[in-house]
PDB file of C-alpha atoms and ligand atoms in Angstrom:
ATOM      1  CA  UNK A 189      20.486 -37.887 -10.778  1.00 94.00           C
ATOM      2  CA  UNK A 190      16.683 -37.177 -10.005  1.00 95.00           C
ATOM      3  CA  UNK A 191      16.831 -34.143  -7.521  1.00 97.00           C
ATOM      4  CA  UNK A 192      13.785 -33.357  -5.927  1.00 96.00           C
ATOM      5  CA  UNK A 193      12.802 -29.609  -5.335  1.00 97.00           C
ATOM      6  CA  UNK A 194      10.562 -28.947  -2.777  1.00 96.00           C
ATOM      7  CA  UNK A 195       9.305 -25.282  -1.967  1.00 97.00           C
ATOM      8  CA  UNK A 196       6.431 -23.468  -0.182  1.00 97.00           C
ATOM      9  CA  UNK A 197       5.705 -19.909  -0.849  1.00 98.00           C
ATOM     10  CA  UNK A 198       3.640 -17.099   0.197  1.00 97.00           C
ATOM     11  CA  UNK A 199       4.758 -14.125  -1.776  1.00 96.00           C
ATOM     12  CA  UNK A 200       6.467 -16.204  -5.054  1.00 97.00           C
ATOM     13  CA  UNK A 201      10.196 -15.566  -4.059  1.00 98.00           C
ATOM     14  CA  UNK A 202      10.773 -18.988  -2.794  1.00 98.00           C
ATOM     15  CA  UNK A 203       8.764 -20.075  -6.167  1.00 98.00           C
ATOM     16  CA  UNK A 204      11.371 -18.062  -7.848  1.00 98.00           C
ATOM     17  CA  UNK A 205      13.932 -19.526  -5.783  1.00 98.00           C
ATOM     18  CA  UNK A 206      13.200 -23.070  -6.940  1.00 98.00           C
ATOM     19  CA  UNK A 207      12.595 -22.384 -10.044  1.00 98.00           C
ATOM     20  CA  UNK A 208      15.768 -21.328 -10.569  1.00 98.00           C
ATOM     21  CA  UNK A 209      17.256 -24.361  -8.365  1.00 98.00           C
ATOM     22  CA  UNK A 210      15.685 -26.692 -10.594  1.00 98.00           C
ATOM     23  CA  UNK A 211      17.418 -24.965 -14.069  1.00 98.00           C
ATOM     24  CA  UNK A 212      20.732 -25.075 -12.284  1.00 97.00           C
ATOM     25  CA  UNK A 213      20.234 -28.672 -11.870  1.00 98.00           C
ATOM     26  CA  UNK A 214      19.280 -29.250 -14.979  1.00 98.00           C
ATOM     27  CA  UNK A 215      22.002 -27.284 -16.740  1.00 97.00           C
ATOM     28  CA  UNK A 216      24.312 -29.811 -14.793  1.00 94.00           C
ATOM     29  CA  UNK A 217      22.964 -32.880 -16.692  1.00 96.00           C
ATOM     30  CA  UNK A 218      20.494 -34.022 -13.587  1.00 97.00           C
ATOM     31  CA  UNK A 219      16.628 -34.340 -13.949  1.00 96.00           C
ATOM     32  CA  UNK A 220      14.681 -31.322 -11.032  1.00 97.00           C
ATOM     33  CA  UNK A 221      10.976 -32.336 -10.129  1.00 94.00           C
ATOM     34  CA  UNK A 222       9.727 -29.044  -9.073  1.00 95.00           C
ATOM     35  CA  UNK A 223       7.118 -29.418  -6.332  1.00 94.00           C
ATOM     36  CA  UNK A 224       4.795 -26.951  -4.231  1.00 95.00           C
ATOM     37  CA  UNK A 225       4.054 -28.662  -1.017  1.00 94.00           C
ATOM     38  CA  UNK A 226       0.900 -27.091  -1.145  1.00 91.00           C
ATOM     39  CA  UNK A 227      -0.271 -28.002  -3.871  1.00 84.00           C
ATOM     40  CA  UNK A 228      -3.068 -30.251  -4.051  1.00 77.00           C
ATOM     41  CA  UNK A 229      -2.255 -33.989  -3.976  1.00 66.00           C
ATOM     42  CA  UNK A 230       1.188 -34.455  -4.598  1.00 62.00           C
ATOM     43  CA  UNK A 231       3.318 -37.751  -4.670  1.00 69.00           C
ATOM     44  CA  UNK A 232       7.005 -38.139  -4.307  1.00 75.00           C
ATOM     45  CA  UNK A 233       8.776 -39.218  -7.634  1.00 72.00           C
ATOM     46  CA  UNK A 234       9.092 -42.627  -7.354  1.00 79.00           C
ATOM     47  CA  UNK A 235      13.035 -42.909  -7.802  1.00 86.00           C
ATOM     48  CA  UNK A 236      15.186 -39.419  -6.338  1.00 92.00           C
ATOM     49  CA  UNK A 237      18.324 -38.925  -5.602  1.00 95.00           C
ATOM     50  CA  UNK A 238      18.766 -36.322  -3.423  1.00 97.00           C
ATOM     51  CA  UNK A 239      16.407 -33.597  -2.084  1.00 97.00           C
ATOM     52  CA  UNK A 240      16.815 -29.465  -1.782  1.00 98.00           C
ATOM     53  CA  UNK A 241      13.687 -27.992   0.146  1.00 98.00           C
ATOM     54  CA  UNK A 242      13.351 -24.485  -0.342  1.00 98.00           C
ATOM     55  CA  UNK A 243      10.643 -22.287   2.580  1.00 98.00           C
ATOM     56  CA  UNK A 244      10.779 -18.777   3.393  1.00 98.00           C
ATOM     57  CA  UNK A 245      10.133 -16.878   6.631  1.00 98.00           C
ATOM     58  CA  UNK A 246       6.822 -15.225   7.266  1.00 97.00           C
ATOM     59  CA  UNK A 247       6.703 -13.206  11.026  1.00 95.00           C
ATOM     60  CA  UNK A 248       9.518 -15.724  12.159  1.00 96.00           C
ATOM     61  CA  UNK A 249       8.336 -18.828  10.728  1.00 98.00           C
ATOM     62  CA  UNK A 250       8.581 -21.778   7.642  1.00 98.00           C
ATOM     63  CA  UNK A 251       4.664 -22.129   6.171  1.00 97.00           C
ATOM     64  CA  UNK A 252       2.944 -24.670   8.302  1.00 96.00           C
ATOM     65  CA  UNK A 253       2.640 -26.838   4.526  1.00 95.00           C
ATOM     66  CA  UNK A 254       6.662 -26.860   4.377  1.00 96.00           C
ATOM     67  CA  UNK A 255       6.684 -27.667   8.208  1.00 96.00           C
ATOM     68  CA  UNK A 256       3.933 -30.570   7.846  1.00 94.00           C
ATOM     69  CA  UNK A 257       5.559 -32.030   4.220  1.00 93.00           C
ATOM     70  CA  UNK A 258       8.436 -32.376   6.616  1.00 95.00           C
ATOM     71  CA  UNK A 259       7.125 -34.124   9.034  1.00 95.00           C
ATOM     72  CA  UNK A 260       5.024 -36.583   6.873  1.00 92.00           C
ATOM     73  CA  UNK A 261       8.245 -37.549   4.689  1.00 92.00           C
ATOM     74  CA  UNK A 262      10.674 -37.382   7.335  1.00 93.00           C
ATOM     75  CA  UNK A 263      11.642 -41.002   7.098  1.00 93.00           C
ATOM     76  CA  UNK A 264      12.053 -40.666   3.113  1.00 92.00           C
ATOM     77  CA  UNK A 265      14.274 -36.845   2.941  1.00 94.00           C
ATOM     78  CA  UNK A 266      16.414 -38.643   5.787  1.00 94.00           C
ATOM     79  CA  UNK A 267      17.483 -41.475   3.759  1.00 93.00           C
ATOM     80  CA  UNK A 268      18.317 -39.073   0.781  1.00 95.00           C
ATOM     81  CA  UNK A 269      21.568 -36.650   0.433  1.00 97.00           C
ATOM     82  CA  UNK A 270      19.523 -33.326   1.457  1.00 97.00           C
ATOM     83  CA  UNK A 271      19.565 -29.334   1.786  1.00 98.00           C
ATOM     84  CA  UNK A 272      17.328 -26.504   3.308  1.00 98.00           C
ATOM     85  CA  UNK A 273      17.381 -23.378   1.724  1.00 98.00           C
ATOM     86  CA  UNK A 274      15.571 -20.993   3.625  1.00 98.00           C
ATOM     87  CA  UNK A 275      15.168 -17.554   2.113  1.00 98.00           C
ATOM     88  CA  UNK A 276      14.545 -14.220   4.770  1.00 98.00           C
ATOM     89  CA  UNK A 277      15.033 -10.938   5.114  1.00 96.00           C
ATOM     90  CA  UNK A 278      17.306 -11.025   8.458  1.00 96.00           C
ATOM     91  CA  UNK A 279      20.002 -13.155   5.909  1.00 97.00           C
ATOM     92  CA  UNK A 280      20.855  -9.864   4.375  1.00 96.00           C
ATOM     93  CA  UNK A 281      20.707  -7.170   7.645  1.00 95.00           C
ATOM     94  CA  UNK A 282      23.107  -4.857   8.488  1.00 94.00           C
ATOM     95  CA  UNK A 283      22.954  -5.912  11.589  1.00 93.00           C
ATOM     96  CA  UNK A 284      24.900  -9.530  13.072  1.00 94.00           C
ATOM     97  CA  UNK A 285      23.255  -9.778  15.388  1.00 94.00           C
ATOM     98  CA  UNK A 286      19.609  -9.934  13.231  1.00 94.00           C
ATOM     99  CA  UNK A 287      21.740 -11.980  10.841  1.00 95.00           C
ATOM    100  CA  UNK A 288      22.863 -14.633  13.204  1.00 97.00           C
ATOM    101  CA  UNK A 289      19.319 -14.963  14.490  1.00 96.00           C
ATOM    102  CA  UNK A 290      18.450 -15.873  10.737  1.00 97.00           C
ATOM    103  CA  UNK A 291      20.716 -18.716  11.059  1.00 97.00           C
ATOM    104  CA  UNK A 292      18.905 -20.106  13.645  1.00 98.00           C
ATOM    105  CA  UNK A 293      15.536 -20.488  11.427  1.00 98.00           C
ATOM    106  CA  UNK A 294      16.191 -24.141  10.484  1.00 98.00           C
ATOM    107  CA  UNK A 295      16.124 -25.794  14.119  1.00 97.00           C
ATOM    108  CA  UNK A 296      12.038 -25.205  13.748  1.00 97.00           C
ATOM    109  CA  UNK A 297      12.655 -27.369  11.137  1.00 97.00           C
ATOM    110  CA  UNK A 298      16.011 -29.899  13.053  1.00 96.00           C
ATOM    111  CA  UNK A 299      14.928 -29.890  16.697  1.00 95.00           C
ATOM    112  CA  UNK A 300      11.197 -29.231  15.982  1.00 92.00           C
ATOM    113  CA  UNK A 301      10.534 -32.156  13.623  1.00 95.00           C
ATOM    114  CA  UNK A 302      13.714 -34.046  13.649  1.00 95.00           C
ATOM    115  CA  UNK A 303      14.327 -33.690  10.035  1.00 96.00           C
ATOM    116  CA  UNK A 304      18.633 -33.009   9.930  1.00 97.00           C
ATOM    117  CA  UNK A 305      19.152 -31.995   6.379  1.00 98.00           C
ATOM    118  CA  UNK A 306      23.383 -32.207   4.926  1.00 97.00           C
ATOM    119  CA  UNK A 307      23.407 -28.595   3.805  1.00 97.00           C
ATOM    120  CA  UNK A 308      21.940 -25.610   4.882  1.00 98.00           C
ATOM    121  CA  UNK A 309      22.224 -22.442   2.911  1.00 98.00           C
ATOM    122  CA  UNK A 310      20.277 -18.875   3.406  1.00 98.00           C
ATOM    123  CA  UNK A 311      19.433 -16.819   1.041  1.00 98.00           C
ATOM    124  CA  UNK A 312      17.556 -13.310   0.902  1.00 98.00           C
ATOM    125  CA  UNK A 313      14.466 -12.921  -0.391  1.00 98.00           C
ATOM    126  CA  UNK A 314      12.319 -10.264  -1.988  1.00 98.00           C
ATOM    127  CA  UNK A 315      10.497  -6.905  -0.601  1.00 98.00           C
ATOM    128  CA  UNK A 316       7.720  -6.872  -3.042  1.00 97.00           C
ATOM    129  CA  UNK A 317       6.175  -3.249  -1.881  1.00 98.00           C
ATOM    130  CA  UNK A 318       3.997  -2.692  -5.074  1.00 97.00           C
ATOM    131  CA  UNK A 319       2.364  -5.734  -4.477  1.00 95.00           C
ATOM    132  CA  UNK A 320       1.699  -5.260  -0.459  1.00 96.00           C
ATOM    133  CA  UNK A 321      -0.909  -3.832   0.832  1.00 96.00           C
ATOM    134  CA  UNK A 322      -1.096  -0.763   3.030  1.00 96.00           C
ATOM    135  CA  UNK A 323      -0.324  -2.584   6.236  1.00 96.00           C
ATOM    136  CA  UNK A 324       2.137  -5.348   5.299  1.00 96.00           C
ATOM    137  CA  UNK A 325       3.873  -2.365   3.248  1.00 97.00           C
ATOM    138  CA  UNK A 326       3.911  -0.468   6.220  1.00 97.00           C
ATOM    139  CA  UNK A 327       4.972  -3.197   8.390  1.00 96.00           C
ATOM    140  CA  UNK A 328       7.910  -4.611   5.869  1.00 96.00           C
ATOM    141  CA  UNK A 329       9.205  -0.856   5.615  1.00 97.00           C
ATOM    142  CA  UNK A 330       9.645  -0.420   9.178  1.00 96.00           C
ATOM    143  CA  UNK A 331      11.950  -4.296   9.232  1.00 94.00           C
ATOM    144  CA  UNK A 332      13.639  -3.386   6.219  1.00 95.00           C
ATOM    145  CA  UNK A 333      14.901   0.380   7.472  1.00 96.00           C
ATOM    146  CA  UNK A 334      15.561  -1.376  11.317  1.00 93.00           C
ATOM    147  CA  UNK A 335      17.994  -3.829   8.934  1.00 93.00           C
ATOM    148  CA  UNK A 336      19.534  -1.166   6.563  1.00 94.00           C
ATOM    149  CA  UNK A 337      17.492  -2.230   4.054  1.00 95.00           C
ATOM    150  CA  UNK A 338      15.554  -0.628   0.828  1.00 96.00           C
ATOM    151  CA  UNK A 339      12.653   1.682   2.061  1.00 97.00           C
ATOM    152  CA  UNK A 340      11.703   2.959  -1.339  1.00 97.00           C
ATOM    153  CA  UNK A 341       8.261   1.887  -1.296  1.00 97.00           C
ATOM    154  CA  UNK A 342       7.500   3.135  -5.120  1.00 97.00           C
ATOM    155  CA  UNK A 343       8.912  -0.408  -6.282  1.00 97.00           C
ATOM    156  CA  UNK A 344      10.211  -4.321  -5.155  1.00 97.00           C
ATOM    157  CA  UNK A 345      13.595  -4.967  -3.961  1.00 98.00           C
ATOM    158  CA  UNK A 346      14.905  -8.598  -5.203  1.00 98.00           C
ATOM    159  CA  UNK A 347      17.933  -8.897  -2.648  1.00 97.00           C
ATOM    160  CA  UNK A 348      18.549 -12.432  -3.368  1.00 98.00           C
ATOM    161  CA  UNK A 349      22.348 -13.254  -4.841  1.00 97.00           C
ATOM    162  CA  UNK A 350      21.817 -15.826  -7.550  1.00 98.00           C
ATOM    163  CA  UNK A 351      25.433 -16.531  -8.004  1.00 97.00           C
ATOM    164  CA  UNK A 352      25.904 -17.589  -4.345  1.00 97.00           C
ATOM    165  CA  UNK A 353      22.701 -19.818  -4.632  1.00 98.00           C
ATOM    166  CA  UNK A 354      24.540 -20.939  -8.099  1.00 97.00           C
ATOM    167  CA  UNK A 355      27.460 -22.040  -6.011  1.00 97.00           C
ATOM    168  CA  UNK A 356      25.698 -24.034  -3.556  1.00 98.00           C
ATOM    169  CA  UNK A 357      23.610 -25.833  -6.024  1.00 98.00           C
ATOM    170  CA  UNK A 358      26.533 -27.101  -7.853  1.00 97.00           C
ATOM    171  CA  UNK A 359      28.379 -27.986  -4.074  1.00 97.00           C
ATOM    172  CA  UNK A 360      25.269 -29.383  -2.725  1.00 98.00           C
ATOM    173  CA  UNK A 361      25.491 -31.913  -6.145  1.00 98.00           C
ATOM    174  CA  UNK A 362      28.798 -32.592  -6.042  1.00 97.00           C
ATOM    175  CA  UNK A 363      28.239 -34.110  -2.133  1.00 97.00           C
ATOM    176  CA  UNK A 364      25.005 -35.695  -3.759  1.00 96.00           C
ATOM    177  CA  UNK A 365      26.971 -37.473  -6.877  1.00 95.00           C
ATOM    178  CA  UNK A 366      29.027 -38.473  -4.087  1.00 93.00           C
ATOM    179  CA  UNK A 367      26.640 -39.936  -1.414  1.00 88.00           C
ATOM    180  CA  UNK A 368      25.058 -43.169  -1.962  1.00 73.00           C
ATOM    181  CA  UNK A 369      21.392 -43.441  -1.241  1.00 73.00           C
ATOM    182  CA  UNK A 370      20.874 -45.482   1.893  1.00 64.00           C
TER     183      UNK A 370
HETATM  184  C1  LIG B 824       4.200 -10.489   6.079  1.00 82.55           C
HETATM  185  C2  LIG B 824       5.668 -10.786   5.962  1.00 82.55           C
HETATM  186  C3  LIG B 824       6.382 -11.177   7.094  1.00 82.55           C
HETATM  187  C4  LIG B 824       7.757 -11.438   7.001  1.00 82.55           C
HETATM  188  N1  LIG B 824       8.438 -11.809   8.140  1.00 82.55           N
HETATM  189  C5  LIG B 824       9.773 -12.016   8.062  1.00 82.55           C
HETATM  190  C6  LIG B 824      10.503 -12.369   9.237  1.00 82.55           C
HETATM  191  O1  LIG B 824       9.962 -12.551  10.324  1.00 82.55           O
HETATM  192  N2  LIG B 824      11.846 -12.514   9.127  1.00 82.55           N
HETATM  193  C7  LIG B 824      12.502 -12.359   7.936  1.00 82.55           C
HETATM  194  O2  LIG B 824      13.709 -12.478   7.902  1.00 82.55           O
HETATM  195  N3  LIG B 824      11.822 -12.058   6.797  1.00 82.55           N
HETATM  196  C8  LIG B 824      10.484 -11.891   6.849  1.00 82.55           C
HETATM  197  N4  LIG B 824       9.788 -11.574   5.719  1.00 82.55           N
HETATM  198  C9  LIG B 824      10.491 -11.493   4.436  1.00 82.55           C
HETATM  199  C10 LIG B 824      10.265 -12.731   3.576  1.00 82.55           C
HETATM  200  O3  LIG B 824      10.987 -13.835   4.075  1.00 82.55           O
HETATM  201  C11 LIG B 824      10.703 -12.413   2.140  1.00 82.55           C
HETATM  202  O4  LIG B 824       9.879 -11.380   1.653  1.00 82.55           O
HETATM  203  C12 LIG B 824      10.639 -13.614   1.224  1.00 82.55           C
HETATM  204  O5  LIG B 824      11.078 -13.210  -0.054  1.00 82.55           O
HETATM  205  C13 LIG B 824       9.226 -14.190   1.159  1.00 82.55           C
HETATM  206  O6  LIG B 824       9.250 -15.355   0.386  1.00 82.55           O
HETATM  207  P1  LIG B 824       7.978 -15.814  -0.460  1.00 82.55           P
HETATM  208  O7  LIG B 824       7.788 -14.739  -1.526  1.00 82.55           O
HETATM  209  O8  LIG B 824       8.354 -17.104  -1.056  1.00 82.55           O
HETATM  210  O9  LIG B 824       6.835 -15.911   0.480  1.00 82.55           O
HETATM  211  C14 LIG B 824       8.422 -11.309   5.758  1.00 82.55           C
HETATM  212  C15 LIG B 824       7.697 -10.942   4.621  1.00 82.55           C
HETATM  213  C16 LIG B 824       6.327 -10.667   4.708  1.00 82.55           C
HETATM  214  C17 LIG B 824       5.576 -10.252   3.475  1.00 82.55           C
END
């Protein structure tokens, strides 16, 4: 199969993300076209199977680019077997109730634009300190300790857990092998 993997990305984490995606799917025995929806002047492949869209959360949101890719190929990722992976923080808080409201990122992308992917999966993302500056570090510190998270500033947390990712990759293809393309 030809599996499309779409991602937008502000920090790299979701680039990451993706990236690794697309060697999962490839260590399977299926073709990944990596693509950054923001990149300038993309196509679609002209034959894919199936579709994973990867976007992370900035201040409660997907990137406008993953929002508007969306909407412009809504018609095409609906007629294809298709997952959103949406990488946060909240995924991995202590807290349920912080957690549950991370669950809740993908209607911007079902009820906002009408896009209803097969799968959804969550996965955390990165706290890239060294790289922030003053503010955002100041800002992400005060999220991550109100979630139980790492507040050691002197270096970046990964918190995202490849294996799980692993194991939805090779579900989501299973389903795909599985679903004809309309
Ligand atoms: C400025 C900023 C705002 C963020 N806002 C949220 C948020 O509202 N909710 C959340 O769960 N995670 C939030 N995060 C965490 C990101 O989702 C996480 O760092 C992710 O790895 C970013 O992915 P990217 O590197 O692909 O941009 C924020 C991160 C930054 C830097």
């Amino acid at each position: 199969m030809i599996i499309l993997v779409a991602y937008a990305t502000v920090e790299g984490q979701t680039r990451k993300i993706a990236s690794h995606i697309g060697a999962q799917v490839e260590k399977e025995g299926h073709q990944a076209v990596l693509l950054d929806v923001a990149g300038p002047g993309f196509g679609l492949p002209g034959r894919m199977d199936a579709v994973i869209l990867c976007g992370p959360i900035h201040i409660g949101r997907y990137p406008a680019q993953l929002v508007s890719f969306v909407a412009n190929w809504k018609a095409e990722l609906q007629a294809l077997p298709s997952a959103l992976v949406t990488v946060s923080l909240a995924i991995a808080s202590k807290n349920k109730e912080e957690q549950e409201e991370a669950r809740t990122f993908p209607r911007q992308i079902t009820a906002g634009v009408g896009w209803q992917p097969d799968y959804f999966h969550h996965v955390a993302g990165a706290l890239k300190y060294v790289e922030y500056d003053f503010f955002k570090r100041w800002m992400l510190r005060r999220i991550a300790a109100s979630e139980g998270g790492p507040v050691d500033t002197s270096k970046d947390h990964e918190l995202t857990d490849w294996l799980s990712l692993d194991k939805f990759v090779a579900g989501f293809l299973d389903f795909a092998a599985r679903t004809p393309v309309d």
